[in-house]
Coordinates of C-alpha atoms in Angstrom, one line a residue:
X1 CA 0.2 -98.6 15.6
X2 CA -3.1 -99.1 17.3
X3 CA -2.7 -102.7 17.4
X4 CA 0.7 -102.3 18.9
X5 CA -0.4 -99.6 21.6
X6 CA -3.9 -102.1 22.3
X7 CA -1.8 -105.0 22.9
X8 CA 0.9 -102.8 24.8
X9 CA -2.4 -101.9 27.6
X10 CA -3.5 -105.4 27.4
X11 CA 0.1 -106.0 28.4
X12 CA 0.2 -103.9 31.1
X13 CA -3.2 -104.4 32.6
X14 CA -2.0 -108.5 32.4
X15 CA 0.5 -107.3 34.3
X16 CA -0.7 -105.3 37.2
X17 CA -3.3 -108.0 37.6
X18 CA -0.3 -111.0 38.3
X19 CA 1.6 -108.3 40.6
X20 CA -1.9 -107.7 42.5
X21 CA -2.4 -111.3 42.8
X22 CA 0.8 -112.2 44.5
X23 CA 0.5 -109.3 46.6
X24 CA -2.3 -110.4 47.7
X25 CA -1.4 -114.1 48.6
X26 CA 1.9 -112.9 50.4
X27 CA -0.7 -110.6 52.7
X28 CA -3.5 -113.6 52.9
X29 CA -2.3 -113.4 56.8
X30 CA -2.9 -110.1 57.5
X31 CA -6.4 -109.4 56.4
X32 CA -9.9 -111.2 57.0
X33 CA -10.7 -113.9 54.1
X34 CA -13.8 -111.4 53.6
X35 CA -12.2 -108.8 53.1
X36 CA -10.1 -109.0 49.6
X37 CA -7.0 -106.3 50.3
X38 CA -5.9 -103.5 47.8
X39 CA -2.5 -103.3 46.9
X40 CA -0.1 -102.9 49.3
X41 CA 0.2 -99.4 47.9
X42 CA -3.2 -98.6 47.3
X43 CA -4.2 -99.1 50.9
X44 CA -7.4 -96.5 51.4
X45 CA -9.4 -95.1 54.4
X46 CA -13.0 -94.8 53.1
X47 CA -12.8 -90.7 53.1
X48 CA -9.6 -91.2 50.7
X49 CA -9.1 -91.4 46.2
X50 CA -9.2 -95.5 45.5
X51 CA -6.8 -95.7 42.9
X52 CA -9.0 -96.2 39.5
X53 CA -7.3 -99.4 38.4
X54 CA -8.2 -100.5 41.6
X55 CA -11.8 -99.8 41.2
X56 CA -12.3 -101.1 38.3
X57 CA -10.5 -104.5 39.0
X58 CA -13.3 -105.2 41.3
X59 CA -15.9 -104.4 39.3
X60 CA -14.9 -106.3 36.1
X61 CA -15.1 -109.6 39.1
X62 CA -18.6 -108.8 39.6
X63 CA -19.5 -109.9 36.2
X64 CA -22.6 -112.5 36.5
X65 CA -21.7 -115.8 37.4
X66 CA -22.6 -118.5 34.9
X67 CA -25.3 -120.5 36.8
X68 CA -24.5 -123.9 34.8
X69 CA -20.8 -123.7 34.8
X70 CA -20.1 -121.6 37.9
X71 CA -17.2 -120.1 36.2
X72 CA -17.2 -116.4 35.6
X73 CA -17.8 -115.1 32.3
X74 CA -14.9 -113.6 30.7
X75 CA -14.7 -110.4 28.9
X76 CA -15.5 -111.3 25.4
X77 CA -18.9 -113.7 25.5
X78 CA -22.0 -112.8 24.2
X79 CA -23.7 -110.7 27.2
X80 CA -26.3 -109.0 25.0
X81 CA -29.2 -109.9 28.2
X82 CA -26.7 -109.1 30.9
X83 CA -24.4 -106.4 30.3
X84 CA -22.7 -104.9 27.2
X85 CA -19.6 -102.7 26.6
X86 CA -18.3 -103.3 30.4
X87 CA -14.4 -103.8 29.7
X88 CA -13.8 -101.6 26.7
X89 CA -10.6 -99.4 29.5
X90 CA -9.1 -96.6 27.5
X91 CA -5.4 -95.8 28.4
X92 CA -6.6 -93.9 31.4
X93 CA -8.0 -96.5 33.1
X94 CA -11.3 -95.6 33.0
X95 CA -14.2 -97.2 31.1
X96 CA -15.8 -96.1 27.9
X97 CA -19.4 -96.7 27.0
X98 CA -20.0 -98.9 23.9
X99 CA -22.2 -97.0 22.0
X100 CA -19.7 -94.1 22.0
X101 CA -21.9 -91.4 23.7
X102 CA -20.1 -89.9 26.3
X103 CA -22.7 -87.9 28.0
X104 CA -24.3 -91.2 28.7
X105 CA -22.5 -91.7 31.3
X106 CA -21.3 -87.7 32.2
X107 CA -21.1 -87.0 36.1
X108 CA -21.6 -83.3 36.7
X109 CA -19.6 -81.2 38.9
X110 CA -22.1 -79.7 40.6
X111 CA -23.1 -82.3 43.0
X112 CA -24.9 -82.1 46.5
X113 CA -23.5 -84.1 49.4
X114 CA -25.0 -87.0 50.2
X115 CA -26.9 -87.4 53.3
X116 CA -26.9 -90.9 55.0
X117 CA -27.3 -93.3 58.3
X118 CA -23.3 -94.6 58.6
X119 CA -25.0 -97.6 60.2
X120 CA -26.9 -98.0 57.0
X121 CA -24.2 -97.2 54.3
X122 CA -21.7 -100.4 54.9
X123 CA -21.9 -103.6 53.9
X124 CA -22.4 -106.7 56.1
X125 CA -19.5 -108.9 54.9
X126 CA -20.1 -112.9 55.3
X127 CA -17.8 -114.8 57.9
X128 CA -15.0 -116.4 56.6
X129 CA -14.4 -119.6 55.4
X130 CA -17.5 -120.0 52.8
X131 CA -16.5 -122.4 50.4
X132 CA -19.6 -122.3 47.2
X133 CA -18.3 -120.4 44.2
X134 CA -19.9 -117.1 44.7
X135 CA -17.9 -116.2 47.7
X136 CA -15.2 -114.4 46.0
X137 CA -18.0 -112.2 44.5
X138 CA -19.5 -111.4 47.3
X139 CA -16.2 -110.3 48.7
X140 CA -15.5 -107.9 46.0
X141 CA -19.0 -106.6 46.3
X142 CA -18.9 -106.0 49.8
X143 CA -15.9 -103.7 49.7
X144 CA -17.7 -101.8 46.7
X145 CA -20.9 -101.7 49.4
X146 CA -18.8 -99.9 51.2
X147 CA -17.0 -97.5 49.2
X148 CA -20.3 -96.4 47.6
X149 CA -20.9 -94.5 50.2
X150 CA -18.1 -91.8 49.5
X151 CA -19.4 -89.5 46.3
X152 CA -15.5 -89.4 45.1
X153 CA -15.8 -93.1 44.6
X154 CA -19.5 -93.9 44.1
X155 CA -18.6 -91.3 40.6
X156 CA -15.7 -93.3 39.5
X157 CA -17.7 -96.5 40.0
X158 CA -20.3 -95.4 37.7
X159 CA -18.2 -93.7 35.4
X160 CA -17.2 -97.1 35.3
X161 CA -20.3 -99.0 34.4
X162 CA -21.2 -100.3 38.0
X163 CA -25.0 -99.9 37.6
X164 CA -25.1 -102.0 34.0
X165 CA -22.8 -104.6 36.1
X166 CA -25.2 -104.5 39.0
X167 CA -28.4 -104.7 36.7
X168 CA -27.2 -107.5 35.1
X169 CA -26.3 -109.6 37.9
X170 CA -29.8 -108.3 39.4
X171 CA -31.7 -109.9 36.3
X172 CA -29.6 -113.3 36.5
X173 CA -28.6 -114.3 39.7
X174 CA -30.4 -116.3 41.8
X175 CA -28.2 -116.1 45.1
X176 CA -30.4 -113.7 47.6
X177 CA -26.7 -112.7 49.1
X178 CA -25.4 -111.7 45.5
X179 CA -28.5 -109.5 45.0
X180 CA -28.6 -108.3 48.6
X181 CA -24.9 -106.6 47.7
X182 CA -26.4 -105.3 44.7
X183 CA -29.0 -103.7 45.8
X184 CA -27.0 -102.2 49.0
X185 CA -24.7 -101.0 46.1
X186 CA -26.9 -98.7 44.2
X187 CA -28.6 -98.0 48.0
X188 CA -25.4 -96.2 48.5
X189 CA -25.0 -95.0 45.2
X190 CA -28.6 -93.3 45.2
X191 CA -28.0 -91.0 48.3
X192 CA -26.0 -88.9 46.0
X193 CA -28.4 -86.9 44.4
X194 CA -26.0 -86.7 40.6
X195 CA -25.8 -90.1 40.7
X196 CA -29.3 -90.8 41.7
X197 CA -30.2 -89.7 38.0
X198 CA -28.1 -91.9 36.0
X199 CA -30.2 -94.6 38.1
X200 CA -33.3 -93.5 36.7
X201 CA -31.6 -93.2 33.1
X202 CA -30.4 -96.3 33.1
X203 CA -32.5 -98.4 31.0
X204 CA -34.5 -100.6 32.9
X205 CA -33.4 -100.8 36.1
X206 CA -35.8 -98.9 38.0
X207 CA -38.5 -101.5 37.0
X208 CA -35.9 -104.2 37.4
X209 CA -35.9 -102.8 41.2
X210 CA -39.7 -102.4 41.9
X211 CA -39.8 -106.2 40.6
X212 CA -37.2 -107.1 43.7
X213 CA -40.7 -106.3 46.0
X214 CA -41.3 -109.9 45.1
X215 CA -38.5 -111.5 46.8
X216 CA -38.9 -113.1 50.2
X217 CA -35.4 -112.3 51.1
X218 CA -35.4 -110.2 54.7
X219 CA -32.3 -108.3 53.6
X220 CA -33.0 -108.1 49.7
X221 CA -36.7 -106.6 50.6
X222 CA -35.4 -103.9 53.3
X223 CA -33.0 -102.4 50.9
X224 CA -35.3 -102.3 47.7
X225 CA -37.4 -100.0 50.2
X226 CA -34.5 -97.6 51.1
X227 CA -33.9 -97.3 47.0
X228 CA -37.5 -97.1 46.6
X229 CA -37.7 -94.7 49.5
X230 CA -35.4 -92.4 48.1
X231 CA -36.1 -92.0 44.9
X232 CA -39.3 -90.9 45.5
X233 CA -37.6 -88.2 47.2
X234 CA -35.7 -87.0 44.6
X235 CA -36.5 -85.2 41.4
X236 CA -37.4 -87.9 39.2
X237 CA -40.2 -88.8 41.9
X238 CA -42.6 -89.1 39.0
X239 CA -41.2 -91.5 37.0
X240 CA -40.5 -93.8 40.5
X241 CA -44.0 -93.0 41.2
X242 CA -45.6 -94.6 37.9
X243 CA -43.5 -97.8 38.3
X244 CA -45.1 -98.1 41.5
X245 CA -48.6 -97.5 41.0
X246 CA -50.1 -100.9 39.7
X247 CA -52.3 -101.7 42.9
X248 CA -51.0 -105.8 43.0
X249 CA -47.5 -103.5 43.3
X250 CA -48.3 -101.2 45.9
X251 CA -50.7 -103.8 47.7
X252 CA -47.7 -106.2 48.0
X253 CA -45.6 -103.4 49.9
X254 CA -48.5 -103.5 52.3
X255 CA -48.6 -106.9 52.2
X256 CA -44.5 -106.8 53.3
X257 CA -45.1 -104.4 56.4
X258 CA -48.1 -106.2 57.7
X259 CA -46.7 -109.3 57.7
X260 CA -43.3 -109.7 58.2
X261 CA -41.9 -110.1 61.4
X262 CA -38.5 -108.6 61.1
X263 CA -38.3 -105.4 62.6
X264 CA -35.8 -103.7 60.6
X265 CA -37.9 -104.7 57.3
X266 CA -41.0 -103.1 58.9
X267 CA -39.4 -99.6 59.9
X268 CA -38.2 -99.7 55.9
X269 CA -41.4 -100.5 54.3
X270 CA -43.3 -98.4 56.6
X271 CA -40.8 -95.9 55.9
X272 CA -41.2 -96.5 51.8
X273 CA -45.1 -95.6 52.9
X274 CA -43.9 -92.5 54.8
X275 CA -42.3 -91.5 51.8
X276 CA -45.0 -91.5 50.0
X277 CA -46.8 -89.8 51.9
X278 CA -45.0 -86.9 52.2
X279 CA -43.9 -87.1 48.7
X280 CA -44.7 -84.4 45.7
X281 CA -47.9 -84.0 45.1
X282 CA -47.8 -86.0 41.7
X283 CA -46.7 -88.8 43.8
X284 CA -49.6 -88.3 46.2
X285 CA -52.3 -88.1 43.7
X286 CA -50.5 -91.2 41.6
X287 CA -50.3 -93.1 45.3
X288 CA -52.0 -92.6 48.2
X289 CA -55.6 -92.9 46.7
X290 CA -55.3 -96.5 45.5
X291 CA -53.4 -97.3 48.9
X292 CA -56.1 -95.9 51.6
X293 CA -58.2 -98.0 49.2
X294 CA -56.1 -100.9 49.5
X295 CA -56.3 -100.4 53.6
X296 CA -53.3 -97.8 54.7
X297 CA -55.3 -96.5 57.5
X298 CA -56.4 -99.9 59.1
X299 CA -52.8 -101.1 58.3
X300 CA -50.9 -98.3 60.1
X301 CA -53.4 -98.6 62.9
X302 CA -52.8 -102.5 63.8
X303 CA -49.1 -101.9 63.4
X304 CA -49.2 -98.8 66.2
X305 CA -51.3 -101.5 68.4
X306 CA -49.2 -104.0 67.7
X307 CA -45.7 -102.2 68.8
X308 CA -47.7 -100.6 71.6
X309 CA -48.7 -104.3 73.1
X310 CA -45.0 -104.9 72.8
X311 CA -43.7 -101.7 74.2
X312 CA -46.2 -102.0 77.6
X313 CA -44.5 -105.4 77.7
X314 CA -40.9 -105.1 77.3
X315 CA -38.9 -102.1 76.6
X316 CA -37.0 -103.4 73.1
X317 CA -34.7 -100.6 71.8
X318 CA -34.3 -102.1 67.8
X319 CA -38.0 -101.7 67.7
X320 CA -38.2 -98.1 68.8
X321 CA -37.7 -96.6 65.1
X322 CA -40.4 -98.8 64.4
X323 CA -42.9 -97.1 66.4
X324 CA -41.3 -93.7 65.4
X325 CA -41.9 -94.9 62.0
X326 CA -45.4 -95.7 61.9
X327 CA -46.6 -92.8 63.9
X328 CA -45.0 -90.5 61.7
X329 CA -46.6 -92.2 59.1
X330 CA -50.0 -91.6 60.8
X331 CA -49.3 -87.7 61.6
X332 CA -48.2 -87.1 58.3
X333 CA -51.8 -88.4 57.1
X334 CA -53.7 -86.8 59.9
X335 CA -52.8 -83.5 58.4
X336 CA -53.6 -83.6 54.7
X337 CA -56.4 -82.1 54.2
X338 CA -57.8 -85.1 51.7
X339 CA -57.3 -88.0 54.6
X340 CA -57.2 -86.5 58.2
X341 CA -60.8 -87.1 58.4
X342 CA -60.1 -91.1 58.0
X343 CA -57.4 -91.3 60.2
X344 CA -58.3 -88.7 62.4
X345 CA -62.3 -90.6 63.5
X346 CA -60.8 -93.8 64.7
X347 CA -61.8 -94.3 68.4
X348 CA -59.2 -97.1 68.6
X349 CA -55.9 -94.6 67.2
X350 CA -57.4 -91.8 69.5
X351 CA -57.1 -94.6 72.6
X352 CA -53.4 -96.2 71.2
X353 CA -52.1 -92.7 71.1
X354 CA -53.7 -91.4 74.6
X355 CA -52.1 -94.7 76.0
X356 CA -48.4 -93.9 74.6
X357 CA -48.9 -90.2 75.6
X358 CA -49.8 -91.5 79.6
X359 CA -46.7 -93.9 79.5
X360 CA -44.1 -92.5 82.5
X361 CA -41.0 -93.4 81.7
X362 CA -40.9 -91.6 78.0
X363 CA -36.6 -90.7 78.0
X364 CA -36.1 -93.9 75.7
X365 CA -39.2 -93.4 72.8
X366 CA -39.0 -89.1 73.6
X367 CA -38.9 -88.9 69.9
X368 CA -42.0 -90.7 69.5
X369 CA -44.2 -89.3 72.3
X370 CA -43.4 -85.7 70.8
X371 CA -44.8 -86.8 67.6
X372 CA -47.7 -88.6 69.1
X373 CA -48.7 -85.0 70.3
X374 CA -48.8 -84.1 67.2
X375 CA -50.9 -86.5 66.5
X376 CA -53.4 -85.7 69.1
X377 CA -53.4 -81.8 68.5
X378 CA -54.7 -83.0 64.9
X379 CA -56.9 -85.3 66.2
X380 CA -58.7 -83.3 68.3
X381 CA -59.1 -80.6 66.0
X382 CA -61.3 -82.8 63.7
X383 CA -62.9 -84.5 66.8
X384 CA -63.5 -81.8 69.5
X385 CA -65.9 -85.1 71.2
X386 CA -63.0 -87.0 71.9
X387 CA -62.5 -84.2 74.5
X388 CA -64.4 -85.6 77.1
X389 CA -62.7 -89.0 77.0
X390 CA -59.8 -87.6 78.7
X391 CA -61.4 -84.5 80.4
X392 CA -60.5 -86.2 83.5
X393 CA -57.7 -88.8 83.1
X394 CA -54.7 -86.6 84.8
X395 CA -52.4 -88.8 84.0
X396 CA -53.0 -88.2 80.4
X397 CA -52.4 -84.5 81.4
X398 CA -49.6 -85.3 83.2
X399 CA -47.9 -86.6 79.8
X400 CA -48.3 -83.7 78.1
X401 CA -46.7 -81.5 80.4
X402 CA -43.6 -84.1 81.1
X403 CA -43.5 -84.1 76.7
X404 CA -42.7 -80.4 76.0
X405 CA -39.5 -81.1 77.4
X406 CA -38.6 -83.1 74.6
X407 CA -40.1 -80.7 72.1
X408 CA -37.8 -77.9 73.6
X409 CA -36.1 -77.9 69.9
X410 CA -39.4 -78.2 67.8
X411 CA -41.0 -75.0 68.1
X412 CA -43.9 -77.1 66.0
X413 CA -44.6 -79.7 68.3
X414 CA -44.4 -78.1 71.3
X415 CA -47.1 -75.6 70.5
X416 CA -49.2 -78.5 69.5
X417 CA -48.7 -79.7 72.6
X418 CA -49.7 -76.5 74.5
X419 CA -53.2 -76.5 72.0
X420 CA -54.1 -80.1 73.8
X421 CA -53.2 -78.8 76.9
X422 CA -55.6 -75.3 76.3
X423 CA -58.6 -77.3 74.5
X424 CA -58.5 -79.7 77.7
X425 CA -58.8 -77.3 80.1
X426 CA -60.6 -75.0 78.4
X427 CA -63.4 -77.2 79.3
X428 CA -62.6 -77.3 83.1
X429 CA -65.1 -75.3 84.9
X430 CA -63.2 -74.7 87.7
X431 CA -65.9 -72.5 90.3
X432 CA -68.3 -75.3 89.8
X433 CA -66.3 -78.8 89.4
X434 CA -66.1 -80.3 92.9
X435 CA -63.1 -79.6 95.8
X436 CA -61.3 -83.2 94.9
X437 CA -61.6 -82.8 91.3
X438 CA -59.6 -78.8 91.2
X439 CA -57.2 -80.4 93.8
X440 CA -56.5 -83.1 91.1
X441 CA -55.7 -80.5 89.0
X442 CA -53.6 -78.8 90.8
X443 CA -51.1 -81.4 92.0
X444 CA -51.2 -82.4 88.5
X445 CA -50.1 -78.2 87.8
X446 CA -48.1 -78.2 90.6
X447 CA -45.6 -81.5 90.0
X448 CA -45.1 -80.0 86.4
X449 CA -44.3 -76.1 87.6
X450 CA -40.9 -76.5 86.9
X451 CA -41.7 -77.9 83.7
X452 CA -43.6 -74.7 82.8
X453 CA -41.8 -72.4 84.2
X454 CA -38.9 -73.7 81.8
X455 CA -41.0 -73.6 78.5
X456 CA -42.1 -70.2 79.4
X457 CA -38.1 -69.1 79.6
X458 CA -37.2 -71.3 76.5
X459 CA -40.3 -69.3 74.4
X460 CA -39.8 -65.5 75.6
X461 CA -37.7 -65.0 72.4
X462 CA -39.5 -67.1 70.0
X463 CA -42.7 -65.3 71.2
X464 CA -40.9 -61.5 70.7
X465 CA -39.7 -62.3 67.6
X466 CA -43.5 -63.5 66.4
X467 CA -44.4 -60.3 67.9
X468 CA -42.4 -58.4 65.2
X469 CA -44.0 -59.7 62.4
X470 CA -47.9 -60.4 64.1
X471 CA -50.8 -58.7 65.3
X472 CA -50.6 -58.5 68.8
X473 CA -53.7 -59.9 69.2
X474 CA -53.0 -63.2 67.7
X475 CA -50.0 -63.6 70.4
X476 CA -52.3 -63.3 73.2
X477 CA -54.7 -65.7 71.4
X478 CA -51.8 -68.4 71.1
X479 CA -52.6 -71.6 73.0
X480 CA -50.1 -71.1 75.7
X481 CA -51.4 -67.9 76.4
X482 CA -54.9 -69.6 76.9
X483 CA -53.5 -72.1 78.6
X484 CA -51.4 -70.0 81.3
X485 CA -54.8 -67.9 81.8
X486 CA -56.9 -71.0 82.6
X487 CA -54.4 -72.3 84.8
X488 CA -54.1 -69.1 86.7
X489 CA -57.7 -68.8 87.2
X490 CA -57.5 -72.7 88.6
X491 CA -54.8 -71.5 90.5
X492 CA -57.1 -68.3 91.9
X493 CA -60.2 -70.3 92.2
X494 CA -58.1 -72.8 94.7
X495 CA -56.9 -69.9 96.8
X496 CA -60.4 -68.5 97.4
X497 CA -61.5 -72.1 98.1
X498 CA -59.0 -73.3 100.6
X499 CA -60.1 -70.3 103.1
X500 CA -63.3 -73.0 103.3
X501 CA -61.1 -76.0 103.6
X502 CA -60.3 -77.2 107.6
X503 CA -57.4 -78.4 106.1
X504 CA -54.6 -78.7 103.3
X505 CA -54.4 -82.6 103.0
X506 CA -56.2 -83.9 100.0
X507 CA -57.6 -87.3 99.7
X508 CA -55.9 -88.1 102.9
X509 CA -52.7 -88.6 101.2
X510 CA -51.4 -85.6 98.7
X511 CA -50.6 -82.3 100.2
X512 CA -50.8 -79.1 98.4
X513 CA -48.3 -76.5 99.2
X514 CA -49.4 -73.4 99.4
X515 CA -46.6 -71.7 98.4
X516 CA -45.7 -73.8 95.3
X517 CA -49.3 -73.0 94.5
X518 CA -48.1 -68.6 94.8
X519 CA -45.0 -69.4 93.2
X520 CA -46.8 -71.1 90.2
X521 CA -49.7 -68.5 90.3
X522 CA -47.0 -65.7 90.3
X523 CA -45.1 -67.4 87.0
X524 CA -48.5 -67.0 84.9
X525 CA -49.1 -63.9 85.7
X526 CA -45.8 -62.5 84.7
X527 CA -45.7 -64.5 81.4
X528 CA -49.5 -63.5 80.5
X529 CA -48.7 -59.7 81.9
X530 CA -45.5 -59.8 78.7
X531 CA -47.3 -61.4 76.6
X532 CA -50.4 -58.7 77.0
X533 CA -46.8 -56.1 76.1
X534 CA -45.5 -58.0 73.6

């Protein structure tokens, strides 16, 4: 009777695979040649349930390609180095494992939603018309690129064997196309956290992915970093970590983002470095030592220069995440206690970052200028004798104020920002510096009033609520509230002055308005006056 009732499925599976066929070939018209269509009645929208027999039809065509005979292999060879039990489909359509364990291959219920770029989840399906004998693979494997990205169907898929497929093909194949789809695959698979464990459980694989480093495929390389990236984010960081930690691995990944040319591949491996770096502490101690050994400071530094030469140049928008990227990089080191001191002494970052911070037009790399502030605050507070290097560059003043605008939603950064602003003029002696120097100042003050006027408005409730759970002296010690004092007192000093000046012009060109100079003088006194209350 279990003959009979195998040979009935058989039967039917036979079947629905001659019905999907001809379906297919009467529709040929009506979709792209890339794009291999479902059943008529198993049309899907990404958000939807694929129908199983669906799924599972695609991945049994993924099965590795036969490099001498180009034909695919069918379900009963010998695949003991490629893939075992793959096609052993129980009445219900799904797959059973091999070895008979079921919680081998167990998805939990309790399962997080994924988090992911949309830009970064779908595939990038080949143009029509390619005629070698991998094209049909690659078409089926773009659609399961794609439908990875929903949890409902990245479960079924491995339910369904998909990552033993994927490692197989991965350990075979020679095609960088075939192994960019696999890796974009699992990409997908690992941003849901459930599935991200059966990843690292699968036997093999992980090192089978930290060995992809070594390709000099553009595409292949950029998504082996987003895997590697995110699995040392998750809860098996460790385990990611040690596969990592041989220093010809890790100084290869170094290697990739210092000397490829491809922007996308930088922001991804810089961002694999970034993740390691903010990483668990076991993957810190396993990692970062050997790389600021291998040269992650110098690295990170001639990157910054290098997208700063091409930012003053051109404004290119696909390599603004780049810059992002690095600089986070480099502010994430500048405050850990073990490496600020390295990052935090170089002359030549301190200069990169004062440049980026003085640019005018900021409304395009926002993100980046608030993080290079950051950047400075730390800085600064392990080299208080950079101080003097911008002491008197008012331009450099003038982009911090016309930053905290774009820190208005990072209550972080924007008091970062206010501490440069307070340690710079801090050391402005304004009763003994010269008349052209304070009037410097001052239009400097005055073109950003509006600017601080606003922060002080946008800050009145975050500074109350402090107030309820602080000493009331550590609100007035806050670096805005140091800030606003000083420039009051500049603002005061100016007003006893100009009673000596025969006139308001300044440097025969800029006029100071007297009464933008009371209105501003007014706002400080009424925010340091509630902040004394608070």
């Amino acid at each position: 009777m279990e003959d009979d009732e195998a040979t009935k499925q058989r039967g039917i599976l036979e079947e629905e695979e001659e019905n999907f066929t001809g379906r297919r070939e009467e529709s040929e018209n009506e979709f792209p040649s890339h794009h291999p269509p479902p059943p008529p009645d198993e049309l899907f929208d990404i958000s939807t349930t694929v129908d199983p027999s669906y799924l599972i039809s695609l991945i049994r065509k993924l099965l590795p390609i036969d490099s001498g005979s180009d034909e695919r292999h069918n379900d009963h060879m010998n695949t003991d180095n490629v893939v075992q039990g793959v096609v052993a489909i129980s009445g219900n359509g799904v797959v059973e494992t091999s070895n008979g364990d079921p919680e081998s291959m167990d998805i939990g219920d309790n399962h997080d939603e994924s988090t992911y770029e949309v830009g970064e989840t779908v595939s990038s399906c080949p143009a029509p018309g390619m005629q070698d004998g991998s094209s049909a693979w690659e078409d089926h494997g773009c659609v399961l690129w794609d439908l990875a990205a929903s949890r409902t169907h990245a479960e079924l898929m491995v339910q369904n064997l998909i990552l033993e497929v994927l490692h197989a093909n991965l350990m075979v194949s020679k095609s960088p196309r075939i192994r960019e789809i696999c890796l974009g695959i699992i990409r997908n698979l690992a941003c849901h956290e459930g599935l991200l464990k059966h990843i690292e459980s699968t036997a093999g694989i992980v090192n089978t992915l930290v060995g992809q480093l070594f390709l000099d495929d553009t595409q292949c390389l950029s998504e082996v970093c987003r895997i590697l990236t995110t699995g040392l984010s998750g809860a098996g960081c460790t385990s990611w970590a040690h596969c990592l930690e041989s220093d010809d691995i890790l100084r290869h990944i170094l290697w990739i983002a210092e000397n490829t040319l491809n922007p996308h591949l930088i922001e991804k491996s810089v961002g694999l470095l970034l993740g390691i770096i903010e990483g668990q502490p076991e993957v810190e101690q396993l990692l970062i030592p050997p790389l600021m050994n291998l040269g992650l400071t110098s690295l990170l530094i001639n990157l910054l220069s290098f997208e700063m030469s091409k930012l003053t140049k051109e404004r290119i928008p696909e390599r603004y995440p780049v810059l992002e990227i690095i600089l986070r990089a480099i502010e994430a080191l500048s405050a850990s206690d073990s490496y600020s001191k390295e990052i935090c002494s170089s002359k030549e970052l301190f200069q990169l970052v004062c440049d980026l911070m003085k640019l005018q037009d900021k409304a395009e790399v926002a993100t980046s200028c608030v993080t290079t502030g950051v950047l400075i605050a730390n800085m600064l507070s392990e080299r208080v004798d950079f101080i003097p290097e911008v002491l008197e560059d008012f331009s450099f003043l003038e982009g911090l104020f016309s930053t905290l605008p774009f820190a208005s939603d990072d209550v972080e950064a924007r008091r970062a920002l206010w501490n440069v602003i307070a340690r710079l003029l801090a050391r402005v002696n304004e009763s003994e510096i010269n008349t052209f120097l304070l009037s410097q100042y001052i239009l400097v003050l005055l073109s950003n009033a509006d600017i601080i006027e606003d922060d002080f408005l946008d800050t009145q409730l975050e500074d109350s609520n402090e107030s309820r759970n602080s000493f009331p002296s550590q609100i007035k010690s806050s670096a805005r509230t140091i800030a606003i004092q000083k420039i009051e007192s500049i603002l005061n000093n100016w007003n006893a002055r100009k009673e000596n000046l025969q006139e308001e012009t300044v440097n025969g060109n800029c006029s100071i308005n007297l009464a933008d100079v009371k209105r501003l003088f007014d706002c400080c006194h009424r925010y340091i006056k509630e902040a004394i209350q608070l």
